[in-house]
Amino acid sequence: MRLCRVSEVPDDEGHRIDTVPPVSAFRQGTEFFCIDDTCTHQDYSLAGGWAEDGVVECALHCAKFSLRTGAVIAPPATAPVRVHRVAVVGEYLYAALPEDYLKRNGG
Ligand code: FES
């Protein structure tokens, strides 16, 4: 699924994609990542969190997740987030989302 333009993904936070469930794209240098957007602690969007060194920190209670594996790096979250394979093709970022993930606004 095409997520967004590469240029829409900032370097230190996420870019939320309006799928169901929502996912977020992240950039760390030249690497891109896609994870489920919803923090497993209390359903908060991870897109607004702080991303650094391959880890995103939730803005609400500071749980940390690996952008590579989805694993919890720091509490209070205890369950991992799902990660999705990504590919850059031209100016667009694509992700291999599960079939039951729906895109709301076409594309
Ligand atoms: S909602 Fe993310 S750490 Fe609490």
Short mmCIF file of N, CA, C and O and ligand atoms in Angstrom, two decimals:
data_model
loop_
_atom_site.label_atom_id
_atom_site.label_comp_id
_atom_site.label_asym_id
_atom_site.label_seq_id
_atom_site.Cartn_x
_atom_site.Cartn_y
_atom_site.Cartn_z
N MET A 1 0.85 -1.19 0.00
CA MET A 1 0.00 0.00 0.00
C MET A 1 0.89 1.25 0.00
O MET A 1 1.88 1.30 0.74
N ARG A 2 0.53 2.22 -0.83
CA ARG A 2 1.28 3.47 -0.83
C ARG A 2 0.86 4.29 0.38
O ARG A 2 -0.33 4.58 0.55
N LEU A 3 1.82 4.69 1.20
CA LEU A 3 1.50 5.41 2.44
C LEU A 3 1.49 6.91 2.24
O LEU A 3 0.55 7.60 2.67
N CYS A 4 2.55 7.44 1.66
CA CYS A 4 2.71 8.89 1.58
C CYS A 4 3.93 9.21 0.72
O CYS A 4 4.65 8.30 0.29
N ARG A 5 4.15 10.49 0.54
CA ARG A 5 5.40 10.92 -0.09
C ARG A 5 6.52 10.83 0.95
O ARG A 5 6.29 11.12 2.13
N VAL A 6 7.68 10.46 0.51
CA VAL A 6 8.85 10.40 1.39
C VAL A 6 9.06 11.75 2.08
O VAL A 6 9.39 11.81 3.26
N SER A 7 8.82 12.81 1.36
CA SER A 7 9.06 14.15 1.90
C SER A 7 8.10 14.52 3.03
O SER A 7 8.34 15.49 3.75
N GLU A 8 7.04 13.75 3.20
CA GLU A 8 6.08 14.04 4.27
C GLU A 8 6.53 13.47 5.62
O GLU A 8 5.93 13.77 6.65
N VAL A 9 7.55 12.64 5.62
CA VAL A 9 7.97 11.96 6.85
C VAL A 9 9.10 12.76 7.49
O VAL A 9 10.19 12.84 6.94
N PRO A 10 8.86 13.34 8.66
CA PRO A 10 9.92 14.11 9.33
C PRO A 10 10.98 13.19 9.92
O PRO A 10 10.79 11.98 9.99
N ASP A 11 12.08 13.76 10.35
CA ASP A 11 13.19 12.95 10.82
C ASP A 11 13.09 12.59 12.29
O ASP A 11 13.71 11.64 12.74
N ASP A 12 12.34 13.31 13.08
CA ASP A 12 12.35 13.07 14.52
C ASP A 12 10.97 12.78 15.11
O ASP A 12 10.83 12.70 16.33
N GLU A 13 9.98 12.65 14.26
CA GLU A 13 8.66 12.22 14.74
C GLU A 13 7.98 11.46 13.62
O GLU A 13 8.56 11.28 12.55
N GLY A 14 6.75 11.00 13.87
CA GLY A 14 6.10 10.16 12.89
C GLY A 14 5.15 10.92 11.99
O GLY A 14 4.78 12.07 12.27
N HIS A 15 4.75 10.26 10.92
CA HIS A 15 3.71 10.79 10.02
C HIS A 15 2.57 9.78 10.04
O HIS A 15 2.72 8.64 9.60
N ARG A 16 1.44 10.20 10.61
CA ARG A 16 0.31 9.29 10.79
C ARG A 16 -0.42 9.07 9.48
O ARG A 16 -0.72 10.02 8.75
N ILE A 17 -0.74 7.82 9.20
CA ILE A 17 -1.46 7.45 7.99
C ILE A 17 -2.86 7.01 8.41
O ILE A 17 -3.03 6.24 9.35
N ASP A 18 -3.84 7.49 7.69
CA ASP A 18 -5.24 7.30 8.09
C ASP A 18 -5.79 5.95 7.63
O ASP A 18 -6.81 5.88 6.97
N THR A 19 -5.08 4.88 8.00
CA THR A 19 -5.60 3.55 7.72
C THR A 19 -6.43 3.10 8.92
O THR A 19 -6.49 3.78 9.94
N VAL A 20 -7.06 1.95 8.80
CA VAL A 20 -7.81 1.38 9.93
C VAL A 20 -7.29 -0.03 10.15
O VAL A 20 -7.53 -0.91 9.33
N PRO A 21 -6.53 -0.26 11.24
CA PRO A 21 -6.09 0.71 12.24
C PRO A 21 -5.00 1.64 11.67
O PRO A 21 -4.34 1.29 10.68
N PRO A 22 -4.81 2.80 12.30
CA PRO A 22 -3.81 3.74 11.79
C PRO A 22 -2.38 3.22 11.96
O PRO A 22 -2.08 2.47 12.89
N VAL A 23 -1.53 3.62 11.03
CA VAL A 23 -0.10 3.31 11.14
C VAL A 23 0.67 4.63 11.05
O VAL A 23 0.10 5.66 10.65
N SER A 24 1.93 4.57 11.41
CA SER A 24 2.77 5.76 11.30
C SER A 24 4.07 5.42 10.61
O SER A 24 4.64 4.35 10.83
N ALA A 25 4.50 6.35 9.77
CA ALA A 25 5.78 6.21 9.09
C ALA A 25 6.81 7.06 9.81
O ALA A 25 6.51 8.16 10.29
N PHE A 26 8.01 6.52 9.90
CA PHE A 26 9.12 7.23 10.56
C PHE A 26 10.33 7.19 9.64
O PHE A 26 10.51 6.26 8.85
N ARG A 27 11.16 8.20 9.80
CA ARG A 27 12.43 8.27 9.08
C ARG A 27 13.53 8.46 10.12
O ARG A 27 13.40 9.25 11.05
N GLN A 28 14.60 7.70 9.95
CA GLN A 28 15.78 7.90 10.78
C GLN A 28 16.96 7.95 9.82
O GLN A 28 17.43 6.91 9.35
N GLY A 29 17.40 9.14 9.51
CA GLY A 29 18.45 9.27 8.50
C GLY A 29 17.90 8.85 7.15
O GLY A 29 16.92 9.40 6.67
N THR A 30 18.52 7.82 6.57
CA THR A 30 18.06 7.33 5.26
C THR A 30 17.14 6.13 5.39
O THR A 30 16.68 5.59 4.39
N GLU A 31 16.86 5.69 6.62
CA GLU A 31 16.02 4.52 6.84
C GLU A 31 14.58 4.93 7.13
O GLU A 31 14.33 5.92 7.84
N PHE A 32 13.63 4.14 6.64
CA PHE A 32 12.22 4.39 6.90
C PHE A 32 11.60 3.19 7.61
O PHE A 32 12.05 2.05 7.43
N PHE A 33 10.58 3.49 8.41
CA PHE A 33 9.91 2.46 9.20
C PHE A 33 8.41 2.70 9.17
O PHE A 33 7.97 3.83 8.96
N CYS A 34 7.65 1.65 9.41
CA CYS A 34 6.20 1.78 9.55
C CYS A 34 5.77 0.89 10.71
O CYS A 34 6.10 -0.30 10.73
N ILE A 35 5.07 1.47 11.66
CA ILE A 35 4.57 0.72 12.81
C ILE A 35 3.11 1.08 13.03
O ILE A 35 2.63 2.10 12.53
N ASP A 36 2.40 0.24 13.77
CA ASP A 36 1.06 0.62 14.19
C ASP A 36 1.15 1.92 14.99
O ASP A 36 2.06 2.08 15.82
N ASP A 37 0.21 2.82 14.74
CA ASP A 37 0.31 4.15 15.35
C ASP A 37 -0.11 4.19 16.81
O ASP A 37 0.27 5.08 17.55
N THR A 38 -0.90 3.21 17.22
CA THR A 38 -1.52 3.29 18.54
C THR A 38 -0.63 2.68 19.61
O THR A 38 -0.29 1.50 19.56
N CYS A 39 -0.26 3.50 20.57
CA CYS A 39 0.52 3.02 21.71
C CYS A 39 -0.25 1.92 22.42
O CYS A 39 -1.46 2.05 22.65
N THR A 40 0.46 0.85 22.78
CA THR A 40 -0.22 -0.27 23.43
C THR A 40 -0.48 -0.02 24.91
O THR A 40 -1.09 -0.85 25.57
N HIS A 41 -0.04 1.13 25.41
CA HIS A 41 -0.30 1.43 26.82
C HIS A 41 -1.72 1.98 27.01
O HIS A 41 -2.53 1.38 27.71
N GLN A 42 -2.01 3.11 26.35
CA GLN A 42 -3.35 3.68 26.51
C GLN A 42 -3.88 4.30 25.23
O GLN A 42 -4.42 5.41 25.23
N ASP A 43 -3.70 3.65 24.11
CA ASP A 43 -4.31 4.07 22.85
C ASP A 43 -3.98 5.51 22.46
O ASP A 43 -4.86 6.27 22.05
N TYR A 44 -2.74 5.91 22.57
CA TYR A 44 -2.34 7.25 22.17
C TYR A 44 -1.54 7.15 20.87
O TYR A 44 -0.82 6.17 20.64
N SER A 45 -1.64 8.18 20.03
CA SER A 45 -0.94 8.17 18.75
C SER A 45 0.57 8.30 18.93
O SER A 45 1.05 9.25 19.56
N LEU A 46 1.31 7.36 18.36
CA LEU A 46 2.77 7.41 18.46
C LEU A 46 3.38 8.38 17.46
O LEU A 46 4.56 8.73 17.56
N ALA A 47 2.60 8.83 16.50
CA ALA A 47 3.14 9.72 15.46
C ALA A 47 3.68 11.01 16.06
O ALA A 47 4.64 11.58 15.55
N GLY A 48 3.08 11.47 17.15
CA GLY A 48 3.53 12.71 17.77
C GLY A 48 4.64 12.51 18.77
O GLY A 48 5.05 13.46 19.43
N GLY A 49 5.12 11.28 18.88
CA GLY A 49 6.20 10.99 19.81
C GLY A 49 7.54 11.44 19.26
O GLY A 49 7.64 11.93 18.13
N TRP A 50 8.56 11.26 20.06
CA TRP A 50 9.92 11.67 19.69
C TRP A 50 10.67 10.43 19.18
O TRP A 50 10.73 9.42 19.87
N ALA A 51 11.23 10.51 18.00
CA ALA A 51 11.96 9.39 17.41
C ALA A 51 13.45 9.70 17.35
O ALA A 51 13.85 10.77 16.87
N GLU A 52 14.24 8.75 17.85
CA GLU A 52 15.69 8.94 17.85
C GLU A 52 16.36 7.57 17.96
O GLU A 52 15.89 6.70 18.71
N ASP A 53 17.43 7.38 17.21
CA ASP A 53 18.22 6.14 17.27
C ASP A 53 17.35 4.89 17.10
O ASP A 53 17.55 3.88 17.78
N GLY A 54 16.37 4.94 16.22
CA GLY A 54 15.55 3.77 15.94
C GLY A 54 14.51 3.46 16.99
O GLY A 54 13.96 2.36 17.02
N VAL A 55 14.25 4.41 17.87
CA VAL A 55 13.28 4.21 18.96
C VAL A 55 12.31 5.38 18.97
O VAL A 55 12.71 6.53 18.79
N VAL A 56 11.02 5.09 19.17
CA VAL A 56 10.04 6.17 19.32
C VAL A 56 9.55 6.18 20.76
O VAL A 56 9.29 5.12 21.36
N GLU A 57 9.45 7.39 21.30
CA GLU A 57 8.97 7.57 22.66
C GLU A 57 7.57 8.16 22.61
O GLU A 57 7.36 9.22 22.04
N CYS A 58 6.60 7.48 23.22
CA CYS A 58 5.23 7.96 23.24
C CYS A 58 5.16 9.30 23.99
O CYS A 58 5.77 9.46 25.05
N ALA A 59 4.42 10.23 23.43
CA ALA A 59 4.36 11.57 24.02
C ALA A 59 3.52 11.62 25.29
O ALA A 59 3.62 12.58 26.05
N LEU A 60 2.70 10.58 25.54
CA LEU A 60 1.81 10.68 26.69
C LEU A 60 2.46 10.24 28.00
O LEU A 60 2.49 10.99 28.97
N HIS A 61 3.01 9.01 28.03
CA HIS A 61 3.64 8.54 29.28
C HIS A 61 5.06 8.02 29.06
O HIS A 61 5.60 7.32 29.90
N CYS A 62 5.61 8.31 27.88
CA CYS A 62 7.04 8.06 27.62
C CYS A 62 7.44 6.59 27.45
O CYS A 62 8.63 6.26 27.61
N ALA A 63 6.49 5.70 27.15
CA ALA A 63 6.91 4.34 26.77
C ALA A 63 7.73 4.44 25.49
O ALA A 63 7.52 5.33 24.67
N LYS A 64 8.68 3.52 25.33
CA LYS A 64 9.53 3.52 24.14
C LYS A 64 9.41 2.20 23.40
O LYS A 64 9.36 1.13 24.03
N PHE A 65 9.38 2.31 22.06
CA PHE A 65 9.27 1.13 21.20
C PHE A 65 10.37 1.16 20.14
O PHE A 65 10.68 2.22 19.59
N SER A 66 10.88 -0.01 19.82
CA SER A 66 11.83 -0.13 18.71
C SER A 66 11.09 0.06 17.39
O SER A 66 10.07 -0.60 17.15
N LEU A 67 11.61 0.92 16.54
CA LEU A 67 10.99 1.09 15.22
C LEU A 67 11.29 -0.12 14.33
O LEU A 67 10.58 -0.37 13.37
N ARG A 68 12.34 -0.87 14.65
CA ARG A 68 12.71 -2.03 13.82
C ARG A 68 11.90 -3.27 14.16
O ARG A 68 11.51 -4.03 13.29
N THR A 69 11.66 -3.48 15.45
CA THR A 69 11.01 -4.72 15.87
C THR A 69 9.65 -4.50 16.53
O THR A 69 8.89 -5.46 16.69
N GLY A 70 9.37 -3.31 16.96
CA GLY A 70 8.13 -3.03 17.69
C GLY A 70 8.22 -3.36 19.17
O GLY A 70 7.28 -3.13 19.92
N ALA A 71 9.33 -3.90 19.60
CA ALA A 71 9.48 -4.33 20.99
C ALA A 71 9.44 -3.12 21.94
O ALA A 71 9.86 -2.03 21.59
N VAL A 72 8.94 -3.38 23.14
CA VAL A 72 8.95 -2.36 24.17
C VAL A 72 10.39 -2.18 24.67
O VAL A 72 11.04 -3.14 25.07
N ILE A 73 10.85 -0.94 24.66
CA ILE A 73 12.19 -0.63 25.15
C ILE A 73 12.11 -0.04 26.55
O ILE A 73 13.03 -0.18 27.34
N ALA A 74 10.99 0.67 26.83
CA ALA A 74 10.83 1.27 28.15
C ALA A 74 9.35 1.28 28.51
O ALA A 74 8.49 1.49 27.64
N PRO A 75 9.00 1.03 29.79
CA PRO A 75 7.62 1.05 30.24
C PRO A 75 7.07 2.47 30.23
O PRO A 75 7.84 3.41 30.02
N PRO A 76 5.77 2.65 30.44
CA PRO A 76 4.83 1.71 31.03
C PRO A 76 4.17 0.73 30.06
O PRO A 76 3.44 -0.15 30.51
N ALA A 77 4.36 0.82 28.76
CA ALA A 77 3.79 -0.18 27.85
C ALA A 77 4.45 -1.53 28.12
O ALA A 77 5.62 -1.60 28.50
N THR A 78 3.69 -2.60 27.92
CA THR A 78 4.25 -3.94 28.09
C THR A 78 4.10 -4.78 26.82
O THR A 78 4.79 -5.78 26.68
N ALA A 79 3.21 -4.38 25.92
CA ALA A 79 2.99 -5.14 24.69
C ALA A 79 3.64 -4.41 23.51
O ALA A 79 3.60 -3.18 23.44
N PRO A 80 4.21 -5.17 22.59
CA PRO A 80 4.86 -4.53 21.43
C PRO A 80 3.83 -3.95 20.46
O PRO A 80 2.65 -4.28 20.52
N VAL A 81 4.31 -3.09 19.57
CA VAL A 81 3.48 -2.63 18.44
C VAL A 81 3.89 -3.44 17.21
O VAL A 81 5.02 -3.92 17.11
N ARG A 82 2.96 -3.57 16.26
CA ARG A 82 3.27 -4.29 15.02
C ARG A 82 4.14 -3.42 14.12
O ARG A 82 3.93 -2.20 14.04
N VAL A 83 5.07 -4.06 13.46
CA VAL A 83 5.89 -3.35 12.48
C VAL A 83 5.55 -3.89 11.09
O VAL A 83 5.11 -5.04 10.95
N HIS A 84 5.74 -3.05 10.09
CA HIS A 84 5.40 -3.41 8.72
C HIS A 84 6.58 -3.10 7.81
O HIS A 84 7.22 -2.05 7.96
N ARG A 85 6.84 -4.00 6.87
CA ARG A 85 7.96 -3.78 5.93
C ARG A 85 7.66 -2.59 5.04
O ARG A 85 6.51 -2.40 4.62
N VAL A 86 8.68 -1.81 4.75
CA VAL A 86 8.49 -0.63 3.91
C VAL A 86 9.45 -0.68 2.71
O VAL A 86 10.46 -1.38 2.74
N ALA A 87 9.11 0.08 1.70
CA ALA A 87 9.99 0.25 0.54
C ALA A 87 9.77 1.65 -0.01
O ALA A 87 8.63 2.16 -0.03
N VAL A 88 10.86 2.28 -0.41
CA VAL A 88 10.77 3.57 -1.09
C VAL A 88 10.84 3.31 -2.58
O VAL A 88 11.76 2.64 -3.07
N VAL A 89 9.84 3.80 -3.28
CA VAL A 89 9.81 3.68 -4.75
C VAL A 89 9.61 5.09 -5.29
O VAL A 89 8.55 5.69 -5.10
N GLY A 90 10.66 5.60 -5.89
CA GLY A 90 10.60 6.98 -6.38
C GLY A 90 10.42 7.92 -5.20
O GLY A 90 11.15 7.86 -4.22
N GLU A 91 9.41 8.75 -5.25
CA GLU A 91 9.18 9.72 -4.18
C GLU A 91 8.17 9.23 -3.15
O GLU A 91 7.77 9.99 -2.26
N TYR A 92 7.76 7.98 -3.26
CA TYR A 92 6.72 7.47 -2.36
C TYR A 92 7.23 6.37 -1.44
O TYR A 92 8.14 5.61 -1.80
N LEU A 93 6.60 6.30 -0.26
CA LEU A 93 6.88 5.24 0.70
C LEU A 93 5.72 4.25 0.68
O LEU A 93 4.56 4.65 0.78
N TYR A 94 6.06 2.98 0.54
CA TYR A 94 5.06 1.91 0.53
C TYR A 94 5.26 1.02 1.75
O TYR A 94 6.38 0.91 2.26
N ALA A 95 4.20 0.38 2.20
CA ALA A 95 4.32 -0.58 3.29
C ALA A 95 3.50 -1.81 2.97
O ALA A 95 2.44 -1.73 2.33
N ALA A 96 4.01 -2.95 3.42
CA ALA A 96 3.29 -4.21 3.27
C ALA A 96 2.39 -4.38 4.48
O ALA A 96 2.78 -4.99 5.48
N LEU A 97 1.20 -3.81 4.40
CA LEU A 97 0.26 -3.90 5.52
C LEU A 97 -0.57 -5.17 5.40
O LEU A 97 -0.82 -5.65 4.29
N PRO A 98 -1.01 -5.71 6.53
CA PRO A 98 -1.89 -6.89 6.48
C PRO A 98 -3.14 -6.59 5.66
O PRO A 98 -3.57 -5.43 5.57
N GLU A 99 -3.73 -7.63 5.09
CA GLU A 99 -4.89 -7.44 4.19
C GLU A 99 -6.07 -6.78 4.88
O GLU A 99 -6.88 -6.12 4.23
N ASP A 100 -6.19 -6.95 6.19
CA ASP A 100 -7.34 -6.37 6.87
C ASP A 100 -7.13 -4.91 7.28
O ASP A 100 -8.00 -4.31 7.90
N TYR A 101 -6.00 -4.33 6.93
CA TYR A 101 -5.79 -2.90 7.17
C TYR A 101 -6.40 -2.13 6.01
O TYR A 101 -6.05 -2.37 4.85
N LEU A 102 -7.28 -1.20 6.29
CA LEU A 102 -8.00 -0.49 5.25
C LEU A 102 -7.48 0.92 5.12
O LEU A 102 -7.15 1.57 6.10
N LYS A 103 -7.46 1.39 3.89
CA LYS A 103 -7.07 2.77 3.66
C LYS A 103 -8.34 3.59 3.53
O LYS A 103 -9.23 3.26 2.75
N ARG A 104 -8.43 4.67 4.31
CA ARG A 104 -9.66 5.45 4.34
C ARG A 104 -9.87 6.32 3.11
O ARG A 104 -10.96 6.45 2.61
N ASN A 105 -8.78 6.95 2.65
CA ASN A 105 -8.96 7.98 1.62
C ASN A 105 -8.37 7.60 0.28
O ASN A 105 -7.80 8.42 -0.41
N GLY A 106 -8.49 6.35 -0.11
CA GLY A 106 -7.97 5.93 -1.40
C GLY A 106 -6.46 5.97 -1.42
O GLY A 106 -5.81 6.16 -0.42
N GLY A 107 -5.88 5.81 -2.60
CA GLY A 107 -4.42 5.89 -2.75
C GLY A 107 -3.76 4.59 -2.46
O GLY A 107 -2.60 4.49 -2.39
S1 FES B 1 -0.25 6.05 26.11
FE1 FES B 1 1.76 5.72 25.39
S2 FES B 1 2.92 5.49 27.19
FE2 FES B 1 0.91 5.78 27.92
#
